[in-house]
Tab-separated table of C-alpha atoms and ligand atoms in Angstrom:
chain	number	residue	atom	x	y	z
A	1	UNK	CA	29.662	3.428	-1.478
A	2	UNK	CA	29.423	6.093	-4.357
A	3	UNK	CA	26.690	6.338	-6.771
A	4	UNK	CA	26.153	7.484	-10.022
A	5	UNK	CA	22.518	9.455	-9.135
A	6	UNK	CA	21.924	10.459	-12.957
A	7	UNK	CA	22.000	6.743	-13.616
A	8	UNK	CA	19.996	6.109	-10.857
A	9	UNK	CA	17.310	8.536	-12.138
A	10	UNK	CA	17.452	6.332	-16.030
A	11	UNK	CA	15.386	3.840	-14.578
A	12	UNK	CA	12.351	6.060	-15.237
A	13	UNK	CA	12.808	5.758	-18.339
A	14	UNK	CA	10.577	2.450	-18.343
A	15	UNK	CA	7.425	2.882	-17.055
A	16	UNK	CA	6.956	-0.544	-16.279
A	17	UNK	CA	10.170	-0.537	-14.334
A	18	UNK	CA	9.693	-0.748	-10.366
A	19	UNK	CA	10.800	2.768	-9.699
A	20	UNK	CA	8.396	3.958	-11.932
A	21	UNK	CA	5.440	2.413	-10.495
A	22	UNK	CA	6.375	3.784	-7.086
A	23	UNK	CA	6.958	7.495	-8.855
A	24	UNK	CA	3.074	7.246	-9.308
A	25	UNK	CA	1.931	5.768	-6.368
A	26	UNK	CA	4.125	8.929	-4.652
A	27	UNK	CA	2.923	11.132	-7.361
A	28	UNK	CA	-0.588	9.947	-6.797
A	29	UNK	CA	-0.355	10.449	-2.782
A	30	UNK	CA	0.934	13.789	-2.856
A	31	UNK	CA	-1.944	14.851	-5.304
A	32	UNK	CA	-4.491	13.790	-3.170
A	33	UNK	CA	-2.737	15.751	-0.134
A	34	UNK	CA	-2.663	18.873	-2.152
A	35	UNK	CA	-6.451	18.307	-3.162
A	36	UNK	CA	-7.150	17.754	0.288
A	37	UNK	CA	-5.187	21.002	1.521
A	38	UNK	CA	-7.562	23.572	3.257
A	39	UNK	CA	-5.147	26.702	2.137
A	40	UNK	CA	-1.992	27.237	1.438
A	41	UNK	CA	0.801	24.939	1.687
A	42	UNK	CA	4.679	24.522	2.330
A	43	UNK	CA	5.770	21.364	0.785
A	44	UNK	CA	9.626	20.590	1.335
A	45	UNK	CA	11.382	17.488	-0.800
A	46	UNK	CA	14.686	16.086	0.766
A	47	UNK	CA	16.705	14.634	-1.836
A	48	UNK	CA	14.695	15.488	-4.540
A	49	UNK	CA	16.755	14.360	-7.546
A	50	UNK	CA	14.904	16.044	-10.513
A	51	UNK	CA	12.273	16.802	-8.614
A	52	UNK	CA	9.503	14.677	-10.932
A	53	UNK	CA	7.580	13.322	-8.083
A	54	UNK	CA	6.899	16.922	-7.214
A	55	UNK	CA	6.953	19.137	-10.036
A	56	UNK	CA	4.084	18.002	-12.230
A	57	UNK	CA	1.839	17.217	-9.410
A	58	UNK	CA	1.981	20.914	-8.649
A	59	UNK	CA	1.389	21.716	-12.240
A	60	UNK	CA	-1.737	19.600	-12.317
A	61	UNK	CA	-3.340	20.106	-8.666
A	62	UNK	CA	-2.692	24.168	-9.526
A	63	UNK	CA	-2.907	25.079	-5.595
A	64	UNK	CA	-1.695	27.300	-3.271
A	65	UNK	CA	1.767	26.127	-2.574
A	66	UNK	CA	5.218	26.856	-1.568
A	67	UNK	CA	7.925	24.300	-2.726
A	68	UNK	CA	11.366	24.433	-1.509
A	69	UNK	CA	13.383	20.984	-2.967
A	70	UNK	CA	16.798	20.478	-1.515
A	71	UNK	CA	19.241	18.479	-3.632
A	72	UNK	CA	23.021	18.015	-3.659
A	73	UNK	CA	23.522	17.158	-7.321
A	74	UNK	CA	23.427	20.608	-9.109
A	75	UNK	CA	23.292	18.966	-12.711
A	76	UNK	CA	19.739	17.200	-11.024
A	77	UNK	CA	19.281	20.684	-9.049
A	78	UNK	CA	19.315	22.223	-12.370
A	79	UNK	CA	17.168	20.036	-14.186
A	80	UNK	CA	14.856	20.460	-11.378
A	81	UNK	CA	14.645	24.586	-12.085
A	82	UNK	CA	14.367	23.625	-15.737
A	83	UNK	CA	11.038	21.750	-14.920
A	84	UNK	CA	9.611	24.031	-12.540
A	85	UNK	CA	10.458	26.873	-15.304
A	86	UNK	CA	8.555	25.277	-18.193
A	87	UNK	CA	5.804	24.387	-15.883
A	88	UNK	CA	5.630	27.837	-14.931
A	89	UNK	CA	5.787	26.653	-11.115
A	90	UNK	CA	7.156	30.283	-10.334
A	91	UNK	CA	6.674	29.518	-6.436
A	92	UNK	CA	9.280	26.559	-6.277
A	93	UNK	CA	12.405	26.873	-4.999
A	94	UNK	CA	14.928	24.255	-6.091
A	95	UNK	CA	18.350	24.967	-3.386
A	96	UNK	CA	21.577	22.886	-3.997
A	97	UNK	CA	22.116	22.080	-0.423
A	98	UNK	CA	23.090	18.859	1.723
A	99	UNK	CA	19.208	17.991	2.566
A	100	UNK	CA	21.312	15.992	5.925
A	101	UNK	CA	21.129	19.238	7.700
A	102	UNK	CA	18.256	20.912	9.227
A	103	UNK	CA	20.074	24.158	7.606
A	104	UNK	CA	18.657	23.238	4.425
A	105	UNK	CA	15.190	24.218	5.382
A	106	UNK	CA	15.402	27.551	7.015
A	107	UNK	CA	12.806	29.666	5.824
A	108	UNK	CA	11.004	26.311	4.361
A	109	UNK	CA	9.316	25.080	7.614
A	110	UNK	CA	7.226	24.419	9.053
A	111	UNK	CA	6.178	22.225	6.287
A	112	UNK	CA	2.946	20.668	5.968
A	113	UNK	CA	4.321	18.081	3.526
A	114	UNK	CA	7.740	16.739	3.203
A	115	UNK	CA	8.723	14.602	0.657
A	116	UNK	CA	11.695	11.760	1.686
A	117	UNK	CA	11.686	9.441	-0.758
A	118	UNK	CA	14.767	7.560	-1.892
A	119	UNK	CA	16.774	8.738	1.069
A	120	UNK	CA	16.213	5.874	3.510
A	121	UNK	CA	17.541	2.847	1.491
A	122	UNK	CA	20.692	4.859	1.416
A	123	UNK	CA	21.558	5.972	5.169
A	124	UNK	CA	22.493	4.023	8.218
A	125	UNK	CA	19.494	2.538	10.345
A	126	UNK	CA	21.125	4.648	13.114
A	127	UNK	CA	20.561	7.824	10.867
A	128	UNK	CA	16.758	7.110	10.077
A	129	UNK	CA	16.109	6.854	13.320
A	130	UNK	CA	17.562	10.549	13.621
A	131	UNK	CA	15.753	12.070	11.097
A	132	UNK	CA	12.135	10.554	11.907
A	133	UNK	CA	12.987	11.560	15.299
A	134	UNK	CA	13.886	15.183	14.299
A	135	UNK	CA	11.216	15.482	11.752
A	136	UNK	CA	8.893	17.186	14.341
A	137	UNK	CA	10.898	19.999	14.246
A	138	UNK	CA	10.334	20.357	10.284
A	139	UNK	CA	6.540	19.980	10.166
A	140	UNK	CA	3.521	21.561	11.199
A	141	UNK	CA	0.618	20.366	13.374
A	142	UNK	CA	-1.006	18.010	11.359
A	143	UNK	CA	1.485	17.659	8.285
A	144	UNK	CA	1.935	14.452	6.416
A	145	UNK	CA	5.671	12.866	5.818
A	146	UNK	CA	5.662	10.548	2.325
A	147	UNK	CA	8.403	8.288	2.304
A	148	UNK	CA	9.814	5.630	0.046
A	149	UNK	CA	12.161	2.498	1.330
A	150	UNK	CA	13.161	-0.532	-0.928
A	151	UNK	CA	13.697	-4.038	0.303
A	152	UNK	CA	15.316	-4.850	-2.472
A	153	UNK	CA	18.280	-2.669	-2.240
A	154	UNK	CA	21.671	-3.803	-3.425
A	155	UNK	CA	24.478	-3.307	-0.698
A	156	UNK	CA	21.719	-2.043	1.968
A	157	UNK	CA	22.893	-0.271	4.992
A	158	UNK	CA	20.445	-1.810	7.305
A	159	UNK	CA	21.303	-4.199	10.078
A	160	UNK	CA	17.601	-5.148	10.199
A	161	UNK	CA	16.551	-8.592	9.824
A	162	UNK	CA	13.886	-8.480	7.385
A	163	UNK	CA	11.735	-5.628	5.347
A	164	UNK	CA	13.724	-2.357	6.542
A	165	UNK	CA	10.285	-0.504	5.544
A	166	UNK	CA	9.211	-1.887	8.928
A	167	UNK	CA	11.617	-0.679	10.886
A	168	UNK	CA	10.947	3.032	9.446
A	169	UNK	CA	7.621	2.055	10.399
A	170	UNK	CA	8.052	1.546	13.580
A	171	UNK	CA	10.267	4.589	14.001
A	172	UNK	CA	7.681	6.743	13.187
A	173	UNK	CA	5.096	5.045	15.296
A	174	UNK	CA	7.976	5.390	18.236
A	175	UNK	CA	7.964	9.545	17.089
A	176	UNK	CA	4.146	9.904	17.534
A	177	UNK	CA	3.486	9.632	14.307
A	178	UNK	CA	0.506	8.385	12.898
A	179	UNK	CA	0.122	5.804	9.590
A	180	UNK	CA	-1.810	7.093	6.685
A	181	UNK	CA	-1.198	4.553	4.142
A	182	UNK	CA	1.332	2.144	3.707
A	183	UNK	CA	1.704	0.568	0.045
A	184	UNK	CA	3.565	-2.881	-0.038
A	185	UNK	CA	3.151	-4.280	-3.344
A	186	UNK	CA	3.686	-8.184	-3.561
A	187	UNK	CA	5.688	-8.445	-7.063
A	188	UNK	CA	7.842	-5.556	-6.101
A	189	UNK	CA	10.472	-3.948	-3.757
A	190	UNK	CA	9.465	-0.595	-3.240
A	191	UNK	CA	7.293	0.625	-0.199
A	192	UNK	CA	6.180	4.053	0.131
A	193	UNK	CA	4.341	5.112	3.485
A	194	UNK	CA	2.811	8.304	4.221
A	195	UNK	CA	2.494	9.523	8.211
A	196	UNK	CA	1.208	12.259	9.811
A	197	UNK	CA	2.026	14.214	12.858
A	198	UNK	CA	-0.698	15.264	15.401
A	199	UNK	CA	1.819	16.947	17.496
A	200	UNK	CA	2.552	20.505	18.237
A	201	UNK	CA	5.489	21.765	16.253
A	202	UNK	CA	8.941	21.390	17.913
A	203	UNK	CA	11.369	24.714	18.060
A	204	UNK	CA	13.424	24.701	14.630
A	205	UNK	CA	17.337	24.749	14.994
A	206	UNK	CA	19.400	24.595	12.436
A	207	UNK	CA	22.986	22.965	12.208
A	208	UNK	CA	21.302	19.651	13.179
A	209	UNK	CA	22.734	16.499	11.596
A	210	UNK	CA	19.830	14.281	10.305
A	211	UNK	CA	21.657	11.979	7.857
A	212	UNK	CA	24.629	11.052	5.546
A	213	UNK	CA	24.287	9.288	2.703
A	214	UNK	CA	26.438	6.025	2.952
B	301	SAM	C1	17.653	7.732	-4.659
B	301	SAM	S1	17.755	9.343	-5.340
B	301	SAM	C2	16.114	9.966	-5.032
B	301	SAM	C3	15.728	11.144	-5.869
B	301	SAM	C4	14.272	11.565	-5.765
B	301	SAM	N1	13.895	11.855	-4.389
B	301	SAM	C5	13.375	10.485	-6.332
B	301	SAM	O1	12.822	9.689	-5.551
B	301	SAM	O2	13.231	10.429	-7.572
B	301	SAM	C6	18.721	10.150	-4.091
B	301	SAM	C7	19.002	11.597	-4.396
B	301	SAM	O3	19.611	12.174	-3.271
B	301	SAM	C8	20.621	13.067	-3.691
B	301	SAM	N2	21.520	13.275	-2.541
B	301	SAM	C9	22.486	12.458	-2.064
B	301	SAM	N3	23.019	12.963	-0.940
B	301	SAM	C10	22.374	14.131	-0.712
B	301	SAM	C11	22.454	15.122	0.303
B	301	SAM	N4	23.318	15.019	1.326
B	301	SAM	N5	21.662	16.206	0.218
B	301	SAM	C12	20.790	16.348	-0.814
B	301	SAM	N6	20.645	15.438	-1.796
B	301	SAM	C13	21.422	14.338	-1.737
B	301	SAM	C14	21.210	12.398	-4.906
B	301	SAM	O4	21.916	13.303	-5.716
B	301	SAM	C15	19.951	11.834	-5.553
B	301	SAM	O5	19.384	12.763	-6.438
């Protein structure tokens, strides 16, 4: 399956459309993590398209953060430094890397939020498992994971039988991880959850295979 990801991203054009309401219920969470944030903070974003779940909430929360976003696409990798430029977001760092790797993030982590939205919906079950597995390894004590899955999505890798936003669910529950919030709303497909990890940090390594898009 190939997509077209700058089409992908015209959908938030509407702001009634679906993937804009879940752009501000994301938007929303990670502002109140960054308001929440004791000191300073590494935030990492896997896939991060143009980076406009990120990039204006770190404009408007002003704190004390490190961004590294990680995005194959380098017309959306672009448009990403273009943002963080007018914002004036001179601590982002916007790198044109495959975010399947762990390679992507040395220097980045550990983070104490990472950012995986739109990624799940578009990788084999086998594959999420993987990466909520690894994530440990990316995060610090006490970090929080948001995360976005659609039920709704047209030629969807899963094999699960029913709402795949439960099995990533129950993946991270299997990891240790705890649940946050969980937003399911009941006229729409998108599901964003938000976990965090209570557990000591795992070694980081890089070279490790976390996903493929399909
Ligand atoms: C569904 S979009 C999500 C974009 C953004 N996270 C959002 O929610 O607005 C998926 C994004 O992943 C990017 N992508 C696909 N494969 C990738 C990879 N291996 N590494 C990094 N980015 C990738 C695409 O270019 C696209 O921007």
């Amino acid at each position: 399956m190939t997509h077209d990801w700058h089409a992908w991203h015209e959908e938030y054009a509407d702001p009634a459309s679906d993937l804009s309401r879940r752009l501000s219920v994301v938007r929303d969470r990670l502002g109140a993590l960054l308001g929440a944030a004791p000191g300073r903070v590494r935030l990492v974003s896997m896939c991060s398209g143009d980076g406009r779940d990120t990039l204006p909430v770190l404009a408007s929360t002003g704190g004390d953060v490190d961004a590294v976003l990680v995005e194959l696409d380098p017309d959306l990798a672009d448009a990403a430094r273009a943002t963080a430029r007018d914002l004036a977001l001179d601590r982002v760092e916007v790198r044109t890397a495959d975010a399947g790797t762990t390679s992507a993030y040395a220097g980045a982590v550990p983070a104490d939020v990472l950012m995986t939205c739109g990624v799940f919906g578009n990788v084999t079950d086998a594959d999420v498992a993987t990466t909520v597995a690894q994530l440990p390894a990316l995060l610090a004590t006490g970090a929080h994971v948001i995360w976005t899955r659609g039920c709704r999505v047209p030629q969807d890798p899963t094999d699960f039988d029913g709402d795949p936003s439960e099995l990533v669910r129950r993946l991270f529950a299997e990891a240790g991880f705890e649940e946050v919030d969980f937003v399911r709303p009941d006229d729409a497909g998108f599901r964003v959850g938000v976990h965090r990890w209570p557990g000591a940090g795992t070694p980081y390594q890089p070279g490790v295979r976390l996903f493929s898009f399909v």
